[in-house]
Amino acid sequence: AQKVTQAQTEISVVEKEDVTLDCVYETRDTTYYLFWYKQPPSGELVFLIRRNSFDEQNEISGRYSWNFQKSTSSFNFTITASQVVDSAVYFCALSVEIYNQGGKLIFGQGTELSVKP
Amino acid sequence: EAGVTQFPSHSVIEKGQTVTLRCDPISGHDNLYWYRRVMGKEIKFLLHFVKESKQDESGMPNNRFLAERTGGTYSTLKVQPAELEDSGVYFCASSHGGGNTIYFGEGSWLTVV
């Protein structure tokens, strides 16, 4: 069975602080995909990143960076110099494909990030 | 290119009534998914279409929920009769094929009173 755990339910930081959102996953499959989504107050789910299990390179996109470590089954997300607009609920998710036809996402519980001015 | 669109964006109905949610996936996406988030809990999978076929419907909570995807284009999710615990946000998502990014719509917010 697959599982995603986001142990931090709420995080509050002051603007310009760095913040890391933790994500730990469980799966027995060797091929899988990891995702991060952002849900701002407006409600939509915004795609941030997708990683496959064979690519352990860390990724940086502007103020966002992701650290994928298979040894610890973690896919953590760091926001550098946080801004008020980063306030949102962030979801980590895992997908295991079925016969190359896509697979359902298993979501973590979400981490609500509040960035105060 | 239009994203995943969902209708209605908000709906308030009484217990026992019927509601039908519609989802238009991104053009050309064979995979279509329904998810829901109830009362601030985690987002849970409901079902997955590949074209017009149900690939996985293991997340459908009970037989009050019926999803269809006629012709492999748009999909509908009907709740009949609605119960109070059905309140939440229903997300639709689509992807092109295996291993590709799954894009979500803005959600349909359902309130059952």
Short mmCIF file of N, CA and C in Angstrom, two decimals, chain B residues 24-92:
data_model
loop_
_atom_site.label_atom_id
_atom_site.label_comp_id
_atom_site.label_asym_id
_atom_site.label_seq_id
_atom_site.Cartn_x
_atom_site.Cartn_y
_atom_site.Cartn_z
N ASP B 24 -14.65 19.24 -17.59
CA ASP B 24 -14.09 19.19 -18.93
C ASP B 24 -12.57 19.13 -18.80
N PRO B 25 -11.97 18.03 -19.21
CA PRO B 25 -10.52 17.90 -19.05
C PRO B 25 -9.80 18.74 -20.10
N ILE B 26 -8.51 18.81 -19.97
CA ILE B 26 -7.70 19.46 -20.99
C ILE B 26 -7.83 18.64 -22.28
N SER B 27 -7.99 19.35 -23.38
CA SER B 27 -8.20 18.68 -24.66
C SER B 27 -7.07 17.69 -24.96
N GLY B 28 -7.46 16.47 -25.32
CA GLY B 28 -6.48 15.46 -25.66
C GLY B 28 -6.04 14.58 -24.51
N HIS B 29 -6.48 14.91 -23.31
CA HIS B 29 -6.10 14.10 -22.14
C HIS B 29 -7.02 12.90 -22.01
N ASP B 30 -6.43 11.72 -22.10
CA ASP B 30 -7.22 10.50 -21.98
C ASP B 30 -7.58 10.18 -20.53
N ASN B 31 -6.69 10.56 -19.62
CA ASN B 31 -6.92 10.25 -18.21
C ASN B 31 -7.71 11.36 -17.53
N LEU B 32 -8.75 10.96 -16.84
CA LEU B 32 -9.57 11.91 -16.09
C LEU B 32 -9.81 11.33 -14.71
N TYR B 33 -9.63 12.16 -13.70
CA TYR B 33 -9.74 11.71 -12.31
C TYR B 33 -10.73 12.60 -11.55
N TRP B 34 -11.38 12.00 -10.59
CA TRP B 34 -12.18 12.74 -9.61
C TRP B 34 -11.58 12.51 -8.22
N TYR B 35 -11.46 13.61 -7.47
CA TYR B 35 -11.00 13.57 -6.09
C TYR B 35 -11.94 14.43 -5.26
N ARG B 36 -11.88 14.26 -3.95
CA ARG B 36 -12.62 15.18 -3.11
C ARG B 36 -11.89 15.41 -1.80
N ARG B 37 -12.13 16.59 -1.26
CA ARG B 37 -11.58 16.93 0.06
C ARG B 37 -12.76 17.30 0.93
N VAL B 38 -12.95 16.52 1.98
CA VAL B 38 -14.08 16.71 2.86
C VAL B 38 -13.62 17.31 4.17
N MET B 39 -14.25 18.39 4.59
CA MET B 39 -14.05 18.98 5.92
C MET B 39 -12.58 19.13 6.29
N GLY B 40 -11.77 19.68 5.43
CA GLY B 40 -10.39 19.99 5.74
C GLY B 40 -9.49 18.78 5.87
N LYS B 41 -9.99 17.62 5.50
CA LYS B 41 -9.14 16.44 5.57
C LYS B 41 -8.32 16.31 4.29
N GLU B 42 -7.60 15.21 4.17
CA GLU B 42 -6.76 15.06 2.99
C GLU B 42 -7.61 14.86 1.74
N ILE B 43 -6.99 15.14 0.61
CA ILE B 43 -7.65 14.96 -0.67
C ILE B 43 -7.65 13.47 -0.99
N LYS B 44 -8.83 12.95 -1.30
CA LYS B 44 -8.94 11.51 -1.55
C LYS B 44 -9.42 11.21 -2.95
N PHE B 45 -8.83 10.20 -3.52
CA PHE B 45 -9.15 9.72 -4.85
C PHE B 45 -10.54 9.10 -4.86
N LEU B 46 -11.30 9.40 -5.92
CA LEU B 46 -12.59 8.77 -6.11
C LEU B 46 -12.53 7.75 -7.25
N LEU B 47 -12.20 8.25 -8.46
CA LEU B 47 -12.08 7.30 -9.56
C LEU B 47 -11.27 7.87 -10.70
N HIS B 48 -10.93 6.97 -11.64
CA HIS B 48 -10.04 7.28 -12.74
C HIS B 48 -10.63 6.70 -14.02
N PHE B 49 -10.79 7.56 -15.00
CA PHE B 49 -11.20 7.14 -16.34
C PHE B 49 -9.99 7.13 -17.26
N VAL B 50 -9.92 6.14 -18.12
CA VAL B 50 -9.05 6.21 -19.28
C VAL B 50 -9.99 6.22 -20.48
N LYS B 51 -10.01 7.33 -21.14
CA LYS B 51 -11.02 7.59 -22.17
C LYS B 51 -12.39 7.38 -21.53
N GLU B 52 -13.22 6.52 -22.08
CA GLU B 52 -14.56 6.39 -21.51
C GLU B 52 -14.67 5.25 -20.50
N SER B 53 -13.57 4.54 -20.29
CA SER B 53 -13.60 3.37 -19.40
C SER B 53 -13.15 3.72 -17.99
N LYS B 54 -13.80 3.11 -17.03
CA LYS B 54 -13.39 3.29 -15.64
C LYS B 54 -12.20 2.40 -15.35
N GLN B 55 -11.04 3.00 -15.16
CA GLN B 55 -9.82 2.26 -14.88
C GLN B 55 -9.76 1.81 -13.42
N ASP B 56 -10.24 2.71 -12.55
CA ASP B 56 -10.16 2.43 -11.12
C ASP B 56 -11.25 3.24 -10.43
N GLU B 57 -12.17 2.56 -9.80
CA GLU B 57 -13.22 3.29 -9.08
C GLU B 57 -13.23 2.88 -7.60
N SER B 58 -12.08 2.50 -7.13
CA SER B 58 -11.97 2.01 -5.76
C SER B 58 -12.25 3.05 -4.69
N GLY B 59 -12.19 4.33 -5.06
CA GLY B 59 -12.40 5.37 -4.07
C GLY B 59 -13.83 5.87 -3.96
N MET B 60 -14.71 5.39 -4.78
CA MET B 60 -16.11 5.83 -4.72
C MET B 60 -16.70 5.37 -3.39
N PRO B 61 -17.24 6.30 -2.62
CA PRO B 61 -17.66 5.97 -1.25
C PRO B 61 -18.85 5.03 -1.15
N ASN B 62 -19.80 5.16 -2.04
CA ASN B 62 -20.99 4.29 -1.99
C ASN B 62 -21.78 4.45 -3.29
N ASN B 63 -22.90 3.76 -3.37
CA ASN B 63 -23.65 3.76 -4.63
C ASN B 63 -24.50 5.01 -4.82
N ARG B 64 -24.35 5.97 -3.94
CA ARG B 64 -25.02 7.25 -4.18
C ARG B 64 -24.23 8.11 -5.17
N PHE B 65 -23.03 7.68 -5.46
CA PHE B 65 -22.16 8.41 -6.37
C PHE B 65 -22.08 7.66 -7.70
N LEU B 66 -22.32 8.41 -8.79
CA LEU B 66 -22.25 7.81 -10.12
C LEU B 66 -21.46 8.73 -11.04
N ALA B 67 -20.41 8.19 -11.62
CA ALA B 67 -19.58 8.96 -12.55
C ALA B 67 -19.69 8.38 -13.94
N GLU B 68 -19.72 9.28 -14.90
CA GLU B 68 -19.79 8.85 -16.30
C GLU B 68 -18.85 9.71 -17.13
N ARG B 69 -18.43 9.13 -18.23
CA ARG B 69 -17.59 9.88 -19.17
C ARG B 69 -17.94 9.37 -20.57
N THR B 70 -19.04 9.83 -21.04
CA THR B 70 -19.54 9.41 -22.34
C THR B 70 -18.67 9.96 -23.45
N GLY B 71 -18.26 9.09 -24.34
CA GLY B 71 -17.48 9.53 -25.48
C GLY B 71 -16.05 9.88 -25.14
N GLY B 72 -15.67 9.68 -23.90
CA GLY B 72 -14.29 9.94 -23.52
C GLY B 72 -13.91 11.40 -23.47
N THR B 73 -14.90 12.28 -23.39
CA THR B 73 -14.56 13.71 -23.32
C THR B 73 -14.84 14.22 -21.91
N TYR B 74 -15.94 14.95 -21.74
CA TYR B 74 -16.23 15.48 -20.42
C TYR B 74 -16.78 14.37 -19.52
N SER B 75 -16.77 14.65 -18.24
CA SER B 75 -17.27 13.68 -17.27
C SER B 75 -18.27 14.36 -16.33
N THR B 76 -19.18 13.57 -15.81
CA THR B 76 -20.11 14.05 -14.79
C THR B 76 -20.02 13.16 -13.56
N LEU B 77 -20.23 13.77 -12.43
CA LEU B 77 -20.28 13.05 -11.17
C LEU B 77 -21.60 13.43 -10.50
N LYS B 78 -22.47 12.44 -10.35
CA LYS B 78 -23.78 12.69 -9.77
C LYS B 78 -23.84 12.13 -8.35
N VAL B 79 -24.39 12.92 -7.46
CA VAL B 79 -24.60 12.47 -6.09
C VAL B 79 -26.10 12.45 -5.85
N GLN B 80 -26.63 11.25 -5.56
CA GLN B 80 -28.08 11.11 -5.45
C GLN B 80 -28.45 9.96 -4.51
N PRO B 81 -29.10 10.19 -3.41
CA PRO B 81 -29.41 11.50 -2.83
C PRO B 81 -28.24 12.01 -2.00
N ALA B 82 -28.08 13.32 -1.98
CA ALA B 82 -26.96 13.91 -1.24
C ALA B 82 -27.19 13.81 0.27
N GLU B 83 -26.11 13.57 1.01
CA GLU B 83 -26.13 13.54 2.46
C GLU B 83 -25.22 14.64 2.99
N LEU B 84 -25.38 14.98 4.25
CA LEU B 84 -24.61 16.06 4.86
C LEU B 84 -23.10 15.82 4.73
N GLU B 85 -22.69 14.55 4.89
CA GLU B 85 -21.26 14.24 4.88
C GLU B 85 -20.64 14.33 3.49
N ASP B 86 -21.48 14.59 2.49
CA ASP B 86 -20.94 14.74 1.13
C ASP B 86 -20.39 16.15 0.89
N SER B 87 -20.62 17.04 1.82
CA SER B 87 -20.12 18.41 1.68
C SER B 87 -18.61 18.42 1.58
N GLY B 88 -18.12 19.23 0.69
CA GLY B 88 -16.67 19.32 0.50
C GLY B 88 -16.37 19.90 -0.87
N VAL B 89 -15.14 19.79 -1.25
CA VAL B 89 -14.77 20.26 -2.58
C VAL B 89 -14.40 19.07 -3.44
N TYR B 90 -14.96 19.03 -4.62
CA TYR B 90 -14.73 17.94 -5.56
C TYR B 90 -13.83 18.44 -6.68
N PHE B 91 -12.68 17.81 -6.78
CA PHE B 91 -11.71 18.20 -7.79
C PHE B 91 -11.73 17.21 -8.95
N CYS B 92 -11.59 17.76 -10.13
CA CYS B 92 -11.38 16.95 -11.31
C CYS B 92 -9.96 17.22 -11.80
#
